[in-house]
């Protein structure tokens, strides 16, 4: 077995070490989340970040949190800090953990349903910081004011996951297996297979 195909070896303390290739893929996932969100910004509450978080969790397991929280840090740097910042510290863990629990499932539908449920509950989850600042009235009014947007968010998430999760999952699995020299070949092969 050569060094490219070897799994991450434990460091001191028993934690796996991030190899340069895996770290680069995680950084690309974080940048992709941020860029995809910016590209889709003109469409109200239709965002590919949930899909990318789930894909990252499927491909990298718990190491996906490096990409998730790099994305969150990028959001803070780009948009500043506000009440939404507190919610971003915990909301993106939900689709990641949900995808990790479903990782053995090859069907798109459980992931599409998870994604839709996350979109539907996004406003309620983001209302939690308002509960501590303004009480129940502030949290409930924040949440109910955005229910229509949560419905759009749920529909968009469902459609994106149902359509894009299977081919993107296969692509990520191939990228993890190939060495750096054949990454372009893996991308071409994936597009030819469709």
PDB file of C-alpha atoms in Angstrom:
ATOM      1  CA  UNK A   1       0.000   0.000   0.000  1.00  0.00           C
ATOM      2  CA  UNK A   2       1.525   3.338  -1.009  1.00  0.00           C
ATOM      3  CA  UNK A   3       1.332   6.550   1.000  1.00  0.00           C
ATOM      4  CA  UNK A   4      -1.425   7.985  -1.198  1.00  0.00           C
ATOM      5  CA  UNK A   5      -3.873   5.193  -0.483  1.00  0.00           C
ATOM      6  CA  UNK A   6      -3.091   4.899   3.218  1.00  0.00           C
ATOM      7  CA  UNK A   7      -5.756   6.121   5.624  1.00  0.00           C
ATOM      8  CA  UNK A   8      -5.019   8.974   7.988  1.00  0.00           C
ATOM      9  CA  UNK A   9      -2.637   7.721  10.661  1.00  0.00           C
ATOM     10  CA  UNK A  10      -3.300   8.581  14.297  1.00  0.00           C
ATOM     11  CA  UNK A  11      -1.244  11.343  15.806  1.00  0.00           C
ATOM     12  CA  UNK A  12      -0.454  11.613  19.460  1.00  0.00           C
ATOM     13  CA  UNK A  13      -3.711  11.680  21.349  1.00  0.00           C
ATOM     14  CA  UNK A  14      -5.309   9.169  18.949  1.00  0.00           C
ATOM     15  CA  UNK A  15      -6.821  11.746  16.557  1.00  0.00           C
ATOM     16  CA  UNK A  16      -6.354  11.228  12.818  1.00  0.00           C
ATOM     17  CA  UNK A  17      -3.988  13.620  11.111  1.00  0.00           C
ATOM     18  CA  UNK A  18      -5.303  15.642   8.187  1.00  0.00           C
ATOM     19  CA  UNK A  19      -3.216  14.980   5.121  1.00  0.00           C
ATOM     20  CA  UNK A  20      -2.598  17.819   2.671  1.00  0.00           C
ATOM     21  CA  UNK A  21      -4.920  16.371   0.015  1.00  0.00           C
ATOM     22  CA  UNK A  22      -7.814  15.910   2.424  1.00  0.00           C
ATOM     23  CA  UNK A  23      -7.256  19.371   3.896  1.00  0.00           C
ATOM     24  CA  UNK A  24      -7.267  20.851   0.382  1.00  0.00           C
ATOM     25  CA  UNK A  25     -10.550  19.084  -0.443  1.00  0.00           C
ATOM     26  CA  UNK A  26     -12.099  20.330   2.807  1.00  0.00           C
ATOM     27  CA  UNK A  27     -10.945  23.886   2.036  1.00  0.00           C
ATOM     28  CA  UNK A  28     -12.421  23.601  -1.463  1.00  0.00           C
ATOM     29  CA  UNK A  29     -15.695  22.389   0.021  1.00  0.00           C
ATOM     30  CA  UNK A  30     -15.816  25.409   2.349  1.00  0.00           C
ATOM     31  CA  UNK A  31     -15.023  27.798  -0.494  1.00  0.00           C
ATOM     32  CA  UNK A  32     -17.596  26.031  -2.657  1.00  0.00           C
ATOM     33  CA  UNK A  33     -20.255  26.461   0.015  1.00  0.00           C
ATOM     34  CA  UNK A  34     -19.561  30.179   0.234  1.00  0.00           C
ATOM     35  CA  UNK A  35     -19.378  30.677  -3.544  1.00  0.00           C
ATOM     36  CA  UNK A  36     -22.491  28.595  -4.241  1.00  0.00           C
ATOM     37  CA  UNK A  37     -24.436  30.561  -1.644  1.00  0.00           C
ATOM     38  CA  UNK A  38     -23.349  33.843  -3.257  1.00  0.00           C
ATOM     39  CA  UNK A  39     -24.279  32.640  -6.750  1.00  0.00           C
ATOM     40  CA  UNK A  40     -27.746  31.555  -5.618  1.00  0.00           C
ATOM     41  CA  UNK A  41     -28.335  34.692  -3.507  1.00  0.00           C
ATOM     42  CA  UNK A  42     -30.718  36.333  -6.018  1.00  0.00           C
ATOM     43  CA  UNK A  43     -33.159  33.455  -5.475  1.00  0.00           C
ATOM     44  CA  UNK A  44     -34.946  33.897  -2.128  1.00  0.00           C
ATOM     45  CA  UNK A  45     -34.013  31.145   0.339  1.00  0.00           C
ATOM     46  CA  UNK A  46     -32.831  28.713  -2.310  1.00  0.00           C
ATOM     47  CA  UNK A  47     -29.341  27.743  -1.295  1.00  0.00           C
ATOM     48  CA  UNK A  48     -27.056  24.816  -2.089  1.00  0.00           C
ATOM     49  CA  UNK A  49     -25.181  24.999   1.221  1.00  0.00           C
ATOM     50  CA  UNK A  50     -27.328  22.331   2.900  1.00  0.00           C
ATOM     51  CA  UNK A  51     -26.609  19.933   0.043  1.00  0.00           C
ATOM     52  CA  UNK A  52     -22.872  20.678   0.159  1.00  0.00           C
ATOM     53  CA  UNK A  53     -22.766  20.252   3.956  1.00  0.00           C
ATOM     54  CA  UNK A  54     -24.458  16.848   3.619  1.00  0.00           C
ATOM     55  CA  UNK A  55     -22.076  15.817   0.825  1.00  0.00           C
ATOM     56  CA  UNK A  56     -19.087  16.913   2.859  1.00  0.00           C
ATOM     57  CA  UNK A  57     -20.334  14.906   5.854  1.00  0.00           C
ATOM     58  CA  UNK A  58     -20.858  11.830   3.669  1.00  0.00           C
ATOM     59  CA  UNK A  59     -17.397  12.097   2.154  1.00  0.00           C
ATOM     60  CA  UNK A  60     -15.341  13.123   5.177  1.00  0.00           C
ATOM     61  CA  UNK A  61     -17.309  12.100   8.263  1.00  0.00           C
ATOM     62  CA  UNK A  62     -16.541  14.178  11.357  1.00  0.00           C
ATOM     63  CA  UNK A  63     -13.713  15.970   9.529  1.00  0.00           C
ATOM     64  CA  UNK A  64     -16.480  17.712   7.556  1.00  0.00           C
ATOM     65  CA  UNK A  65     -16.813  20.100  10.479  1.00  0.00           C
ATOM     66  CA  UNK A  66     -13.510  21.677   9.410  1.00  0.00           C
ATOM     67  CA  UNK A  67     -15.194  22.699   6.142  1.00  0.00           C
ATOM     68  CA  UNK A  68     -18.487  23.635   7.808  1.00  0.00           C
ATOM     69  CA  UNK A  69     -16.889  25.964  10.316  1.00  0.00           C
ATOM     70  CA  UNK A  70     -14.520  27.406   7.723  1.00  0.00           C
ATOM     71  CA  UNK A  71     -17.665  28.272   5.742  1.00  0.00           C
ATOM     72  CA  UNK A  72     -19.193  29.828   8.875  1.00  0.00           C
ATOM     73  CA  UNK A  73     -16.020  31.876   9.466  1.00  0.00           C
ATOM     74  CA  UNK A  74     -16.114  33.055   5.844  1.00  0.00           C
ATOM     75  CA  UNK A  75     -19.729  34.124   6.316  1.00  0.00           C
ATOM     76  CA  UNK A  76     -18.744  36.131   9.392  1.00  0.00           C
ATOM     77  CA  UNK A  77     -15.899  37.786   7.494  1.00  0.00           C
ATOM     78  CA  UNK A  78     -18.073  38.593   4.470  1.00  0.00           C
ATOM     79  CA  UNK A  79     -21.272  39.699   6.194  1.00  0.00           C
ATOM     80  CA  UNK A  80     -20.189  40.760   9.670  1.00  0.00           C
ATOM     81  CA  UNK A  81     -21.718  39.649  12.917  1.00  0.00           C
ATOM     82  CA  UNK A  82     -25.314  39.825  14.079  1.00  0.00           C
ATOM     83  CA  UNK A  83     -27.927  37.719  15.814  1.00  0.00           C
ATOM     84  CA  UNK A  84     -27.773  35.292  12.898  1.00  0.00           C
ATOM     85  CA  UNK A  85     -24.126  34.625  13.754  1.00  0.00           C
ATOM     86  CA  UNK A  86     -25.049  32.735  16.901  1.00  0.00           C
ATOM     87  CA  UNK A  87     -27.429  30.501  14.943  1.00  0.00           C
ATOM     88  CA  UNK A  88     -24.796  29.721  12.313  1.00  0.00           C
ATOM     89  CA  UNK A  89     -22.620  28.262  15.060  1.00  0.00           C
ATOM     90  CA  UNK A  90     -25.057  25.374  15.521  1.00  0.00           C
ATOM     91  CA  UNK A  91     -27.521  25.138  12.611  1.00  0.00           C
ATOM     92  CA  UNK A  92     -25.080  23.743  10.051  1.00  0.00           C
ATOM     93  CA  UNK A  93     -24.221  20.836  12.322  1.00  0.00           C
ATOM     94  CA  UNK A  94     -27.763  19.472  11.886  1.00  0.00           C
ATOM     95  CA  UNK A  95     -27.573  18.484   8.190  1.00  0.00           C
ATOM     96  CA  UNK A  96     -23.989  17.280   8.731  1.00  0.00           C
ATOM     97  CA  UNK A  97     -24.898  14.996  11.629  1.00  0.00           C
ATOM     98  CA  UNK A  98     -28.075  13.872   9.851  1.00  0.00           C
ATOM     99  CA  UNK A  99     -26.087  12.925   6.738  1.00  0.00           C
ATOM    100  CA  UNK A 100     -23.524  11.058   8.842  1.00  0.00           C
ATOM    101  CA  UNK A 101     -26.341   9.041  10.407  1.00  0.00           C
ATOM    102  CA  UNK A 102     -27.669   8.228   6.915  1.00  0.00           C
ATOM    103  CA  UNK A 103     -24.232   7.583   5.363  1.00  0.00           C
ATOM    104  CA  UNK A 104     -24.930   3.921   4.525  1.00  0.00           C
ATOM    105  CA  UNK A 105     -28.087   4.850   2.637  1.00  0.00           C
ATOM    106  CA  UNK A 106     -27.616   5.106  -1.149  1.00  0.00           C
ATOM    107  CA  UNK A 107     -31.109   6.403  -1.939  1.00  0.00           C
ATOM    108  CA  UNK A 108     -31.519  10.118  -2.573  1.00  0.00           C
ATOM    109  CA  UNK A 109     -34.907  10.371  -0.844  1.00  0.00           C
ATOM    110  CA  UNK A 110     -33.874  10.252   2.845  1.00  0.00           C
ATOM    111  CA  UNK A 111     -31.342  13.005   2.120  1.00  0.00           C
ATOM    112  CA  UNK A 112     -33.931  15.045   0.205  1.00  0.00           C
ATOM    113  CA  UNK A 113     -36.334  14.712   3.145  1.00  0.00           C
ATOM    114  CA  UNK A 114     -33.605  15.632   5.665  1.00  0.00           C
ATOM    115  CA  UNK A 115     -32.718  18.640   3.540  1.00  0.00           C
ATOM    116  CA  UNK A 116     -36.364  19.725   3.266  1.00  0.00           C
ATOM    117  CA  UNK A 117     -36.951  19.304   7.004  1.00  0.00           C
ATOM    118  CA  UNK A 118     -33.859  21.396   7.707  1.00  0.00           C
ATOM    119  CA  UNK A 119     -35.120  24.121   5.355  1.00  0.00           C
ATOM    120  CA  UNK A 120     -38.549  24.072   6.987  1.00  0.00           C
ATOM    121  CA  UNK A 121     -37.070  24.333  10.485  1.00  0.00           C
ATOM    122  CA  UNK A 122     -34.311  26.800   9.593  1.00  0.00           C
ATOM    123  CA  UNK A 123     -36.270  29.844  10.795  1.00  0.00           C
ATOM    124  CA  UNK A 124     -37.227  28.154  14.066  1.00  0.00           C
ATOM    125  CA  UNK A 125     -33.607  27.123  14.645  1.00  0.00           C
ATOM    126  CA  UNK A 126     -32.396  30.650  13.911  1.00  0.00           C
ATOM    127  CA  UNK A 127     -34.996  32.059  16.321  1.00  0.00           C
ATOM    128  CA  UNK A 128     -33.336  30.413  19.336  1.00  0.00           C
ATOM    129  CA  UNK A 129     -30.902  33.319  20.022  1.00  0.00           C
ATOM    130  CA  UNK A 130     -33.882  35.716  20.017  1.00  0.00           C
ATOM    131  CA  UNK A 131     -35.419  33.648  22.807  1.00  0.00           C
ATOM    132  CA  UNK A 132     -32.502  34.549  25.066  1.00  0.00           C
ATOM    133  CA  UNK A 133     -32.376  38.202  24.029  1.00  0.00           C
ATOM    134  CA  UNK A 134     -36.050  39.129  23.738  1.00  0.00           C
ATOM    135  CA  UNK A 135     -37.966  36.225  25.224  1.00  0.00           C
ATOM    136  CA  UNK A 136     -40.661  34.037  23.694  1.00  0.00           C
ATOM    137  CA  UNK A 137     -42.390  36.917  21.940  1.00  0.00           C
ATOM    138  CA  UNK A 138     -39.255  37.923  20.037  1.00  0.00           C
ATOM    139  CA  UNK A 139     -38.403  34.343  19.079  1.00  0.00           C
ATOM    140  CA  UNK A 140     -41.927  33.466  17.928  1.00  0.00           C
ATOM    141  CA  UNK A 141     -42.344  36.712  15.985  1.00  0.00           C
ATOM    142  CA  UNK A 142     -38.964  36.204  14.257  1.00  0.00           C
ATOM    143  CA  UNK A 143     -39.922  32.658  13.314  1.00  0.00           C
ATOM    144  CA  UNK A 144     -43.491  33.329  12.156  1.00  0.00           C
ATOM    145  CA  UNK A 145     -42.429  36.322  10.067  1.00  0.00           C
ATOM    146  CA  UNK A 146     -40.303  33.989   7.956  1.00  0.00           C
ATOM    147  CA  UNK A 147     -42.485  30.883   7.624  1.00  0.00           C
ATOM    148  CA  UNK A 148     -43.175  31.568   3.933  1.00  0.00           C
ATOM    149  CA  UNK A 149     -39.438  31.755   3.314  1.00  0.00           C
ATOM    150  CA  UNK A 150     -38.965  28.506   5.260  1.00  0.00           C
ATOM    151  CA  UNK A 151     -41.460  26.796   2.944  1.00  0.00           C
ATOM    152  CA  UNK A 152     -39.486  28.039  -0.084  1.00  0.00           C
ATOM    153  CA  UNK A 153     -36.266  26.959   1.635  1.00  0.00           C
ATOM    154  CA  UNK A 154     -37.684  23.459   2.222  1.00  0.00           C
ATOM    155  CA  UNK A 155     -38.858  23.070  -1.390  1.00  0.00           C
ATOM    156  CA  UNK A 156     -35.554  24.327  -2.798  1.00  0.00           C
ATOM    157  CA  UNK A 157     -33.531  22.060  -0.521  1.00  0.00           C
ATOM    158  CA  UNK A 158     -35.656  19.044  -1.443  1.00  0.00           C
ATOM    159  CA  UNK A 159     -35.276  19.631  -5.178  1.00  0.00           C
ATOM    160  CA  UNK A 160     -31.529  20.319  -5.005  1.00  0.00           C
ATOM    161  CA  UNK A 161     -30.842  17.220  -2.901  1.00  0.00           C
ATOM    162  CA  UNK A 162     -33.066  14.976  -5.011  1.00  0.00           C
ATOM    163  CA  UNK A 163     -31.434  16.086  -8.262  1.00  0.00           C
ATOM    164  CA  UNK A 164     -27.811  16.714  -7.322  1.00  0.00           C
ATOM    165  CA  UNK A 165     -26.894  14.534  -4.341  1.00  0.00           C
ATOM    166  CA  UNK A 166     -26.342  11.238  -6.232  1.00  0.00           C
ATOM    167  CA  UNK A 167     -24.016  12.549  -8.995  1.00  0.00           C
ATOM    168  CA  UNK A 168     -22.107  14.862  -6.654  1.00  0.00           C
ATOM    169  CA  UNK A 169     -21.720  12.076  -4.088  1.00  0.00           C
ATOM    170  CA  UNK A 170     -20.227   9.792  -6.746  1.00  0.00           C
ATOM    171  CA  UNK A 171     -17.893  12.577  -7.871  1.00  0.00           C
ATOM    172  CA  UNK A 172     -16.668  13.227  -4.327  1.00  0.00           C
ATOM    173  CA  UNK A 173     -16.140   9.510  -3.737  1.00  0.00           C
ATOM    174  CA  UNK A 174     -14.032   9.338  -6.901  1.00  0.00           C
ATOM    175  CA  UNK A 175     -12.042  12.422  -5.973  1.00  0.00           C
ATOM    176  CA  UNK A 176     -11.184  10.847  -2.652  1.00  0.00           C
ATOM    177  CA  UNK A 177      -9.930   7.679  -4.348  1.00  0.00           C
ATOM    178  CA  UNK A 178      -7.849   9.281  -7.109  1.00  0.00           C
ATOM    179  CA  UNK A 179      -4.447  10.808  -6.749  1.00  0.00           C
ATOM    180  CA  UNK A 180      -3.834  14.480  -7.533  1.00  0.00           C
ATOM    181  CA  UNK A 181      -2.619  13.764 -11.066  1.00  0.00           C
ATOM    182  CA  UNK A 182      -5.843  12.081 -12.158  1.00  0.00           C
ATOM    183  CA  UNK A 183      -8.365  14.438 -10.564  1.00  0.00           C
ATOM    184  CA  UNK A 184      -9.139  16.120 -13.888  1.00  0.00           C
ATOM    185  CA  UNK A 185      -9.633  12.669 -15.423  1.00  0.00           C
ATOM    186  CA  UNK A 186     -12.087  11.745 -12.645  1.00  0.00           C
ATOM    187  CA  UNK A 187     -14.113  14.903 -13.273  1.00  0.00           C
ATOM    188  CA  UNK A 188     -14.236  14.246 -17.040  1.00  0.00           C
ATOM    189  CA  UNK A 189     -15.246  10.612 -16.457  1.00  0.00           C
ATOM    190  CA  UNK A 190     -18.025  11.676 -14.075  1.00  0.00           C
ATOM    191  CA  UNK A 191     -19.491  14.093 -16.617  1.00  0.00           C
ATOM    192  CA  UNK A 192     -19.266  11.431 -19.362  1.00  0.00           C
ATOM    193  CA  UNK A 193     -21.167   8.918 -17.180  1.00  0.00           C
ATOM    194  CA  UNK A 194     -24.188  11.182 -16.869  1.00  0.00           C
TER     195      UNK A 194
END
